[in-house]
PDB file of C-alpha atoms and ligand atoms in Angstrom:
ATOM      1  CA  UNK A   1       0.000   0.000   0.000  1.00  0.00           C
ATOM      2  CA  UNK A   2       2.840   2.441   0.928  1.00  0.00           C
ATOM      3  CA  UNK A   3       4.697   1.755  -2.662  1.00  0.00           C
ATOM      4  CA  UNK A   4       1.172   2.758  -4.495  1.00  0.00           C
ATOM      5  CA  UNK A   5       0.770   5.447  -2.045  1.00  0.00           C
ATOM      6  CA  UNK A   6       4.351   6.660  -2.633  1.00  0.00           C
ATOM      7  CA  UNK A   7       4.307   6.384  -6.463  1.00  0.00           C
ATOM      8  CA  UNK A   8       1.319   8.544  -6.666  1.00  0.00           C
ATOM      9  CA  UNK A   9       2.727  11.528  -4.822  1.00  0.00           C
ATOM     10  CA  UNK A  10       4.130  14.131  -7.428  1.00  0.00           C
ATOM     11  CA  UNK A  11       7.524  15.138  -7.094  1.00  0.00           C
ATOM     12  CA  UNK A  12       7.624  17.866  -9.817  1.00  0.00           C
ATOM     13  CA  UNK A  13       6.227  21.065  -8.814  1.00  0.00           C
ATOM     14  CA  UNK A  14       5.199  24.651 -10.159  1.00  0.00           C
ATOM     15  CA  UNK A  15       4.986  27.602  -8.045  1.00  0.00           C
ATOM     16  CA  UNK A  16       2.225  29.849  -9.510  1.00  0.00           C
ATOM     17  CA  UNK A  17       2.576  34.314  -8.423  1.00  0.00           C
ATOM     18  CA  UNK A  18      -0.828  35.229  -8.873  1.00  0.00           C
ATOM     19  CA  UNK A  19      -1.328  38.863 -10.129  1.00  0.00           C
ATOM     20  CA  UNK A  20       0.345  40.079 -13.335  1.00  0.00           C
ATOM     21  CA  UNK A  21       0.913  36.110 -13.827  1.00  0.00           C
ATOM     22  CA  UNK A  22      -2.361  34.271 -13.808  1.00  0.00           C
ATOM     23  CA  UNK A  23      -4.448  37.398 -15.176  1.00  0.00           C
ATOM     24  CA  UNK A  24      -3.624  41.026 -16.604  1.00  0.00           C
ATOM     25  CA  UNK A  25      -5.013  43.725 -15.091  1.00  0.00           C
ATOM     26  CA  UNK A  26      -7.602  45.470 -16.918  1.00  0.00           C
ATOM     27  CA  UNK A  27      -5.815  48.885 -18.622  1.00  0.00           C
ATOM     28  CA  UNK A  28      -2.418  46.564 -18.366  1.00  0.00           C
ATOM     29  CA  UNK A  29      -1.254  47.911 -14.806  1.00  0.00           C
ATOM     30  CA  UNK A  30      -2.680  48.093 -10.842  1.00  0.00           C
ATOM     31  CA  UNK A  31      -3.214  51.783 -11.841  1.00  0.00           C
ATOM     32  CA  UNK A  32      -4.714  51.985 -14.832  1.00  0.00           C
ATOM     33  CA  UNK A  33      -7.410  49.340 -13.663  1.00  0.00           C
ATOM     34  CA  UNK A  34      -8.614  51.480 -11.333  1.00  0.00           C
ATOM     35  CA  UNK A  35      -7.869  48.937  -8.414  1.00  0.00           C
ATOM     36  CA  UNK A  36      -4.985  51.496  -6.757  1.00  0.00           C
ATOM     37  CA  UNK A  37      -7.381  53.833  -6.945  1.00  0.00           C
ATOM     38  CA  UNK A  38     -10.296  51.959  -5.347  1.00  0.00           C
ATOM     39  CA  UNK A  39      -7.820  50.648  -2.339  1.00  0.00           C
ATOM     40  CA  UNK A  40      -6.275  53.568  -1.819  1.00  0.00           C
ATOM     41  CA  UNK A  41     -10.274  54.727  -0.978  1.00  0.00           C
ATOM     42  CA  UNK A  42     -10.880  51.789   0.978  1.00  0.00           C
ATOM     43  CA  UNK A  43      -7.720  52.371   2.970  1.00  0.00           C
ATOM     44  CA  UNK A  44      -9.160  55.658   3.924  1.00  0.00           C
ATOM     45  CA  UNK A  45     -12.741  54.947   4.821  1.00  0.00           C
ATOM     46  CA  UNK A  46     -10.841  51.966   6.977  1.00  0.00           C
ATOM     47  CA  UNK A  47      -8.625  54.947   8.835  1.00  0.00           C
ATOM     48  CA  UNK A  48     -11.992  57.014   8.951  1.00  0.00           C
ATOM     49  CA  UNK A  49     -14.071  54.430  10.684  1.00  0.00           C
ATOM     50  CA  UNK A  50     -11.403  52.567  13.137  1.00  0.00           C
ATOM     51  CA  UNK A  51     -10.001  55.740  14.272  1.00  0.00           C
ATOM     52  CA  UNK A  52     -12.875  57.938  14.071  1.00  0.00           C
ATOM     53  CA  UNK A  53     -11.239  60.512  12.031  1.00  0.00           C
ATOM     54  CA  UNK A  54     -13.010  62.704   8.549  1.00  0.00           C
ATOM     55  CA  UNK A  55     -11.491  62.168   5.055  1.00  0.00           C
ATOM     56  CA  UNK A  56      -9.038  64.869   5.265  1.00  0.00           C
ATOM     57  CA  UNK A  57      -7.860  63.362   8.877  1.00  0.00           C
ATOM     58  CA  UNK A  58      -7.518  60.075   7.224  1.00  0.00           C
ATOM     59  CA  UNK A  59      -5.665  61.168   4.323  1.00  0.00           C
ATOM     60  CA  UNK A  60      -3.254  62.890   6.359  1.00  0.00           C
ATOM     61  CA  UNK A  61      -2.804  60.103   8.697  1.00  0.00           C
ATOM     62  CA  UNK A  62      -2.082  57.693   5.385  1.00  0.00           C
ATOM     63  CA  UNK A  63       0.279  59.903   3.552  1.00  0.00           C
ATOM     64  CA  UNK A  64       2.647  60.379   6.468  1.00  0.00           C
ATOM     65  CA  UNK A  65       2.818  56.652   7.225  1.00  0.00           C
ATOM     66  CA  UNK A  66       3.462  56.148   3.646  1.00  0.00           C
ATOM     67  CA  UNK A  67       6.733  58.438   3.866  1.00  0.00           C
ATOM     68  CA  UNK A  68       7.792  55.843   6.542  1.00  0.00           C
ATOM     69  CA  UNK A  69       6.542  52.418   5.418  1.00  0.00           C
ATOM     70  CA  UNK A  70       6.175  53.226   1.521  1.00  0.00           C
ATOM     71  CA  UNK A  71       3.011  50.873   0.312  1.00  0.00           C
ATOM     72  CA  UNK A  72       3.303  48.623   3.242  1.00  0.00           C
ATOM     73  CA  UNK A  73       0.073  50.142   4.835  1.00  0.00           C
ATOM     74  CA  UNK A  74      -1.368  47.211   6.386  1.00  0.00           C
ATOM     75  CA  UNK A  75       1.744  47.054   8.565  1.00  0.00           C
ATOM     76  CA  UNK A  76       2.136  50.800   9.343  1.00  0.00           C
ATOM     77  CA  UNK A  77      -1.438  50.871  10.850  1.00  0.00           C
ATOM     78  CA  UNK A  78      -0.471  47.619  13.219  1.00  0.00           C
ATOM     79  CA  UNK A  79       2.490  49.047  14.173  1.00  0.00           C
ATOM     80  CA  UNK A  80       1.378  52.505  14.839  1.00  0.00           C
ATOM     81  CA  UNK A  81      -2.624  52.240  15.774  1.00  0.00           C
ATOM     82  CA  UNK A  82      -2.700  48.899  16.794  1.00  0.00           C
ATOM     83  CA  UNK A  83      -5.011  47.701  13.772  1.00  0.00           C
ATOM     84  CA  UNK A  84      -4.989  44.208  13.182  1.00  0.00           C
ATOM     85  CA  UNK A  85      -3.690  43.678   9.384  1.00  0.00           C
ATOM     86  CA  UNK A  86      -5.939  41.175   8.975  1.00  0.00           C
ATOM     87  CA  UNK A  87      -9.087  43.697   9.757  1.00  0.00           C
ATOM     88  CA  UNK A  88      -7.090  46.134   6.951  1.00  0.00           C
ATOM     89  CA  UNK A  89      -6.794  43.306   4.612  1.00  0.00           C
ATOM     90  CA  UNK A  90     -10.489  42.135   4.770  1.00  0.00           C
ATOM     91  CA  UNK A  91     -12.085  45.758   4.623  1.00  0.00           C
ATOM     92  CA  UNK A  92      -9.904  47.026   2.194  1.00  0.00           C
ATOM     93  CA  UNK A  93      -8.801  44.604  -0.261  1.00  0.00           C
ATOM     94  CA  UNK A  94     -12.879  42.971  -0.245  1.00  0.00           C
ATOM     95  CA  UNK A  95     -13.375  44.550  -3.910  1.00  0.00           C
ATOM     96  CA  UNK A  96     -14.910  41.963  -6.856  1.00  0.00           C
ATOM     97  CA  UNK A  97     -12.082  40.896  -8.988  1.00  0.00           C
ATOM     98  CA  UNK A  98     -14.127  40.761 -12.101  1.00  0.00           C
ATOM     99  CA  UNK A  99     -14.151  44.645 -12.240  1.00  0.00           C
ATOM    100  CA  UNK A 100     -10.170  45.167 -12.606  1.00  0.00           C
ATOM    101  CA  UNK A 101      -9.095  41.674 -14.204  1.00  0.00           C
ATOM    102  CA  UNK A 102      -9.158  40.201 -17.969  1.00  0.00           C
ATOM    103  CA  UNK A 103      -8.850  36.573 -17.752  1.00  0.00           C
ATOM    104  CA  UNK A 104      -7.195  34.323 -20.042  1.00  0.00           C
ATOM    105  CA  UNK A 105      -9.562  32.125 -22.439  1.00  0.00           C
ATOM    106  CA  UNK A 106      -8.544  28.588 -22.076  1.00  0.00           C
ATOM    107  CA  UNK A 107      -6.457  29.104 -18.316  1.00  0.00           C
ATOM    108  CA  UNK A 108      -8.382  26.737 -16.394  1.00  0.00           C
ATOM    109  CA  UNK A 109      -7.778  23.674 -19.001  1.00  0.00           C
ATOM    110  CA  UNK A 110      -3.708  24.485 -19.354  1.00  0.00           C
ATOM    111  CA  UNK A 111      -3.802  24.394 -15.421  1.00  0.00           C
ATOM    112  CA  UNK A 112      -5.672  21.374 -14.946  1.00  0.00           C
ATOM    113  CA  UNK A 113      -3.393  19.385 -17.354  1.00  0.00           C
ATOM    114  CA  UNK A 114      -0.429  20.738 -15.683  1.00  0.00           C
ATOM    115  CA  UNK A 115      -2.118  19.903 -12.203  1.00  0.00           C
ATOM    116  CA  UNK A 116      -2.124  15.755 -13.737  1.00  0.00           C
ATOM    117  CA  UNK A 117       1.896  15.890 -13.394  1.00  0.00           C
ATOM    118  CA  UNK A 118       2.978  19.080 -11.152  1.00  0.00           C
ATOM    119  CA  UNK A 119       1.631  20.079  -7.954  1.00  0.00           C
ATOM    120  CA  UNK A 120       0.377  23.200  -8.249  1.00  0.00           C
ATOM    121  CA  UNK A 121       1.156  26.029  -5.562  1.00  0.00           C
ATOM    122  CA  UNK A 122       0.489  29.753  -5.597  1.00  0.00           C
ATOM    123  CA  UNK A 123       2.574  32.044  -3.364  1.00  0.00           C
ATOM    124  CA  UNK A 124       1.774  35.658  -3.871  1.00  0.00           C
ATOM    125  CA  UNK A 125       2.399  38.077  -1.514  1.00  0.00           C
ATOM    126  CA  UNK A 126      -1.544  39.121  -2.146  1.00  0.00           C
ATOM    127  CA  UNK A 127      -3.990  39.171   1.040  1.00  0.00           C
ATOM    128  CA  UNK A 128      -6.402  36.101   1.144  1.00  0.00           C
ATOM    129  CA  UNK A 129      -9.122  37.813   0.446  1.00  0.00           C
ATOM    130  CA  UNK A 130      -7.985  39.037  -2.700  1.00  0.00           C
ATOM    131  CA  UNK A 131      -6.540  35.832  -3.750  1.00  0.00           C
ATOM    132  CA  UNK A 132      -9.878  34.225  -2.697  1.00  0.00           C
ATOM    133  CA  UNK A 133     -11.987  36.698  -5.031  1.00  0.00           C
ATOM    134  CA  UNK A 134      -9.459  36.558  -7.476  1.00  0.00           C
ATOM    135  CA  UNK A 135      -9.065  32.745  -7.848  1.00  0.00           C
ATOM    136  CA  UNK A 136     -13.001  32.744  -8.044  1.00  0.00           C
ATOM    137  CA  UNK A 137     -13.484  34.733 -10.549  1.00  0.00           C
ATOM    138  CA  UNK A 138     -10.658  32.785 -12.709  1.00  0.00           C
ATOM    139  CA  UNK A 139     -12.552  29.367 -11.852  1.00  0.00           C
ATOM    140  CA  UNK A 140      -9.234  27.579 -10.798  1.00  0.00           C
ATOM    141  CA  UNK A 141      -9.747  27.602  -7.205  1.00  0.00           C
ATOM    142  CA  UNK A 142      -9.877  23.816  -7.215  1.00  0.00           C
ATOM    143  CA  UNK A 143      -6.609  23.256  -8.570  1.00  0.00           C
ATOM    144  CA  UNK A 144      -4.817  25.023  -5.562  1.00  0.00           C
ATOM    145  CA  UNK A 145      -6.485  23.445  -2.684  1.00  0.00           C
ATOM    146  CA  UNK A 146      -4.726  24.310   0.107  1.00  0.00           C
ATOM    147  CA  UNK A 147      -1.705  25.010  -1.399  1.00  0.00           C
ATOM    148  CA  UNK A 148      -1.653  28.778  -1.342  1.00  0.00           C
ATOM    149  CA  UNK A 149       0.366  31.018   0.421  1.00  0.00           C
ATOM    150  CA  UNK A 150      -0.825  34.433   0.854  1.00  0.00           C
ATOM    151  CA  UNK A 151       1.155  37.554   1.981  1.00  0.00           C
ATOM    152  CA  UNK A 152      -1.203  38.421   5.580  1.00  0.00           C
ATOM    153  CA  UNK A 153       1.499  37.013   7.596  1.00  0.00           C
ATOM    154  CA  UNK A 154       5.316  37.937   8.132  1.00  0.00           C
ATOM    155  CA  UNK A 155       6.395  36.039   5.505  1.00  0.00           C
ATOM    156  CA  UNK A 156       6.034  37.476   2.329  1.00  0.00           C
ATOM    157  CA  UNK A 157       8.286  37.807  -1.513  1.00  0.00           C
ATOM    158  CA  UNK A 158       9.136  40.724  -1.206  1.00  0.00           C
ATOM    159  CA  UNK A 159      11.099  40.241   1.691  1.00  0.00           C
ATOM    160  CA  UNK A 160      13.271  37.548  -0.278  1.00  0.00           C
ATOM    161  CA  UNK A 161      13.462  34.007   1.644  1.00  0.00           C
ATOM    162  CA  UNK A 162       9.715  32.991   1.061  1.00  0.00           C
ATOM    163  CA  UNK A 163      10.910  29.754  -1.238  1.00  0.00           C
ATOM    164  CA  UNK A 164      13.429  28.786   1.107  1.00  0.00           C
ATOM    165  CA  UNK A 165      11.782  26.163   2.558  1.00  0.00           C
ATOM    166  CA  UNK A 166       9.872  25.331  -0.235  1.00  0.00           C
ATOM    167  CA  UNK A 167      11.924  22.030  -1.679  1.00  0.00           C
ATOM    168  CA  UNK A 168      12.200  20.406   1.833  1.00  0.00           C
ATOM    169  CA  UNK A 169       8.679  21.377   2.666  1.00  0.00           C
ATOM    170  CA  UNK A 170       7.591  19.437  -0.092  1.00  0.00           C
ATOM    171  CA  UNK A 171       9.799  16.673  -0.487  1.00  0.00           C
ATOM    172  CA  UNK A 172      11.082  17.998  -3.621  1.00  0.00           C
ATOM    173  CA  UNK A 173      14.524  18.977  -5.733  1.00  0.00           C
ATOM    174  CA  UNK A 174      15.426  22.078  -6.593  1.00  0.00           C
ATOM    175  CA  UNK A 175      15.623  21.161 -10.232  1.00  0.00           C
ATOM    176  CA  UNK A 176      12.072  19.624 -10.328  1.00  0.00           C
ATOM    177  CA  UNK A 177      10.785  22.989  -9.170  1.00  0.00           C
ATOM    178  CA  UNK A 178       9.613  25.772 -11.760  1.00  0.00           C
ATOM    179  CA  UNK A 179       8.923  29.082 -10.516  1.00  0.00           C
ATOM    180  CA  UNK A 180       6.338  31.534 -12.556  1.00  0.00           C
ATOM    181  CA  UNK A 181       5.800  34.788 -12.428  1.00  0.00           C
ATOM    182  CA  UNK A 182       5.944  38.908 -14.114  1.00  0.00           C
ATOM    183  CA  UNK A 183       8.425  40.413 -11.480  1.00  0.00           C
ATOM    184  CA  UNK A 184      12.141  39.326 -11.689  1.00  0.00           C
ATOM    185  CA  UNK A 185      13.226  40.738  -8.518  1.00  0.00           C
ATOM    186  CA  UNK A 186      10.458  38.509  -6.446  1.00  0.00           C
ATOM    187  CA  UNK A 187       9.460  35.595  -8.400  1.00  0.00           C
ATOM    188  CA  UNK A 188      12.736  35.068 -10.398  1.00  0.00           C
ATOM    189  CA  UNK A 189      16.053  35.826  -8.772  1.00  0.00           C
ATOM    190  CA  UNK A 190      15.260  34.550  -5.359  1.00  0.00           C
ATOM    191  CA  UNK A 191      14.064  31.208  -7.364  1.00  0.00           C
ATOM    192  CA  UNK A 192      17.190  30.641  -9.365  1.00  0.00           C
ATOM    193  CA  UNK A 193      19.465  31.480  -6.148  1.00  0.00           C
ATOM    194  CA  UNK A 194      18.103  28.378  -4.857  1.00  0.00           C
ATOM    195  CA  UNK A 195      18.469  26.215  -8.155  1.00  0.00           C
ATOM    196  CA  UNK A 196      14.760  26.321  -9.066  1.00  0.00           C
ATOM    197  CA  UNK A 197      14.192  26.622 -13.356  1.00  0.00           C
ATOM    198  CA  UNK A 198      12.123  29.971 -13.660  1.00  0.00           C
ATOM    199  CA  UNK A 199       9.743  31.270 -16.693  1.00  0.00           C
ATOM    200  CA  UNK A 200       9.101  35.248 -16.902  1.00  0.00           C
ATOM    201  CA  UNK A 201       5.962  36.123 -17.860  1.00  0.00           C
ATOM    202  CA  UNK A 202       6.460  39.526 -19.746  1.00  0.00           C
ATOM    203  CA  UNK A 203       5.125  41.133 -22.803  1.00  0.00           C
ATOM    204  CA  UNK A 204       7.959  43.393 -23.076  1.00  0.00           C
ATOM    205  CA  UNK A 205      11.255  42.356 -21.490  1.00  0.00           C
ATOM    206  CA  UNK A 206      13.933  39.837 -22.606  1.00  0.00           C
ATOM    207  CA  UNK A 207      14.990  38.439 -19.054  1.00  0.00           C
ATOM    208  CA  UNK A 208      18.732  38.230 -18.269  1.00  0.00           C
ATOM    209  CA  UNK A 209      18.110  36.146 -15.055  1.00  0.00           C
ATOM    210  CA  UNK A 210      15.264  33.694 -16.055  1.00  0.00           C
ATOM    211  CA  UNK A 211      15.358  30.412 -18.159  1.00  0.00           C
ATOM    212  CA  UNK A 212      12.227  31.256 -20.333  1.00  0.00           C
ATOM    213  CA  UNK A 213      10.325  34.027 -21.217  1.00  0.00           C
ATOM    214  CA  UNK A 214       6.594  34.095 -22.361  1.00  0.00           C
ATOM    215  CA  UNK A 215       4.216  36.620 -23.204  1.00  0.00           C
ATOM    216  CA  UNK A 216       1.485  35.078 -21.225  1.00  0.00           C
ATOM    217  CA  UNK A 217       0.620  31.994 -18.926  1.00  0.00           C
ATOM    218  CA  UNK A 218      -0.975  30.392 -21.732  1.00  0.00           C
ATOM    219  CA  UNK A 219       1.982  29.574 -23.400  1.00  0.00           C
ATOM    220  CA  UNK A 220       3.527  27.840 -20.390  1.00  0.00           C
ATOM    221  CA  UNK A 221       3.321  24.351 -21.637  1.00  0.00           C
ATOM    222  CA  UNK A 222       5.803  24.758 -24.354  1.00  0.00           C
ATOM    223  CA  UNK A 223       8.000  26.647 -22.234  1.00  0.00           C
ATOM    224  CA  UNK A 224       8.258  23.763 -19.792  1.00  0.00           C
ATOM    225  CA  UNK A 225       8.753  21.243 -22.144  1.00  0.00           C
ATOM    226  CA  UNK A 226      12.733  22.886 -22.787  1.00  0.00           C
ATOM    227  CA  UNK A 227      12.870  21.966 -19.477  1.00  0.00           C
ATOM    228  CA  UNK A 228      12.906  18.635 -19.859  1.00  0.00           C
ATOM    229  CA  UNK A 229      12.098  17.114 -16.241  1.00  0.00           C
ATOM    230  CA  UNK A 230      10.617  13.683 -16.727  1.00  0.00           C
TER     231      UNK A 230
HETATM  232 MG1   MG B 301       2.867  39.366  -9.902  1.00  0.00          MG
END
C-alpha cells in the first residue's frame, strides 16, 4: 500500500505568483485598472471608521505613514494604531475581482493538465481575500487546494526568503521545481538562487536572469517542455 501510495505523490512542482501572472489587469497595470485607486479609498474609509477621524484626517494620517513604510500600509497601521492587518486586509482589499481583471480564455484547461503531473502552488504576496476573489473569478480555485500562500502574515516575496523552505517542505529537488511569475526581482532571482528553473511572464522584457520568457501563462506548456524534467 505504501509503494502505491508513494508512487502517486508528485515530485515535480510549479509555483504559480498570482497577479500580473495568472491574469492582466484590466488597462495593463494596478493603476490603470482602477484597483490602486479603489484601495487607496478603501484604505481611507478603513482609517476614517477605526479611528474615528473625517477624510481629510484620514488622508493625512495615510500619507505620512506612507513616507515611513512606503506601500506597506497594512503594517504601518499595526504598528502605529494597533489595527490588526488582517481587519485592513479584509475591509480594504474585499473589492470583486471581475471589475479590474481580464482573464485568459482557455487558463483553467492548461492548469488542470499541468495539475495531472505538477503540484500546483500559488505564493503571492496578495492578502487572502484578494486571492480568494481573485481565484473565483478565474474558476481555478480547485486546482490550488490548500496550497496557497498568501502575503497576511510575516512572511512574504518581497522580503526575499519565502521559497526557502519550499523544496524540503515538499519533499522535492530544486531542479524539479519551476517558478512563474511577471516580477524578476520577487518571483525570479530569489528562485534561481536556490536552483529552481524559472519562466518570466512579460510582454515586453527579454529576461537576463530567467530560463524562459513568455508573453502570457498560456503559453507555459511549451516553455516547460525545454525543461525537460521527466
Ligand atoms: Mg505578480
Amino acid at each position: 500500500m505504501e509503494y502505491t501510495k508513494k508512487k502517486l505523490l508528485k515530485d515535480k512542482l510549479i509555483i504559480f505568483d498570482m497577479d500580473g501572472t495568472l491574469y492582466n489587469f484590466k488597462g495593463g497595470s494596478f493603476e490603470k485598472s482602477g484597483l490602486k485607486k479603489r484601495i487607496a479609498e478603501n484604505a481611507n474609509s478603513f482609517v476614517q471608521i477605526k479611528l474615528n477621524k473625517t477624510k481629510d484626517e484620514a488622508s493625512k494620517i495615510l500619507k505620512v505613514l506612507r513616507t515611513e513604510y512606503g506601500d506597506n500600509i497594512s503594517i504601518a497601521l499595526e504598528e502605529k494604531f494597533n489595527l490588526l492587518r488582517k481587519d485592513y486586509f479584509d475591509y480594504v482589499w474585499d473589492v470583486e475581482a471581475n471589475i479590474f481583471i481580464e482573464t485568459h480564455k482557455d487558463l483553467n484547461n492548461i492548469l488542470s493538465k499541468l495539475d495531472k503531473e505538477f503540484k500546483l502552488i500559488l505564493i503571492s504576496d496578495a492578502p487572502q481575500i484578494w486571492i480568494d476573489n481573485v481565484l473565483g473569478q478565474l474558476g481555478i480555485a480547485y486546482l490550488f487546494e490548500k496550497e496557497i500562500f498568501s502575503g497576511d502574515g510575516n512572511n512574504r516575496k518581497s522580503f526575499g526568503n519565502r521559497f526557502n523552505s519550499i523544496s524540503q517542505y515538499y519533499n522535492i529537488l530544486p531542479e524539479r521545481i519551476i517558478s512563474v511569475g511577471d516580477q524578476e526581482n520577487t518571483d525570479i532571482i530569489p528562485a534561481c538562487n536556490l536552483g529552481f528553473k524559472t519562466i518570466l511572464i512579460s510582454k515586453q522584457k527579454q529576461s537576463s536572469v530567467a530560463d524562459v520568457r513568455i508573453e502570457d501563462v498560456t503559453k507555459i506548456e511549451d516553455a516547460i517542455k525545454l525543461f525537460n524534467i521527466s
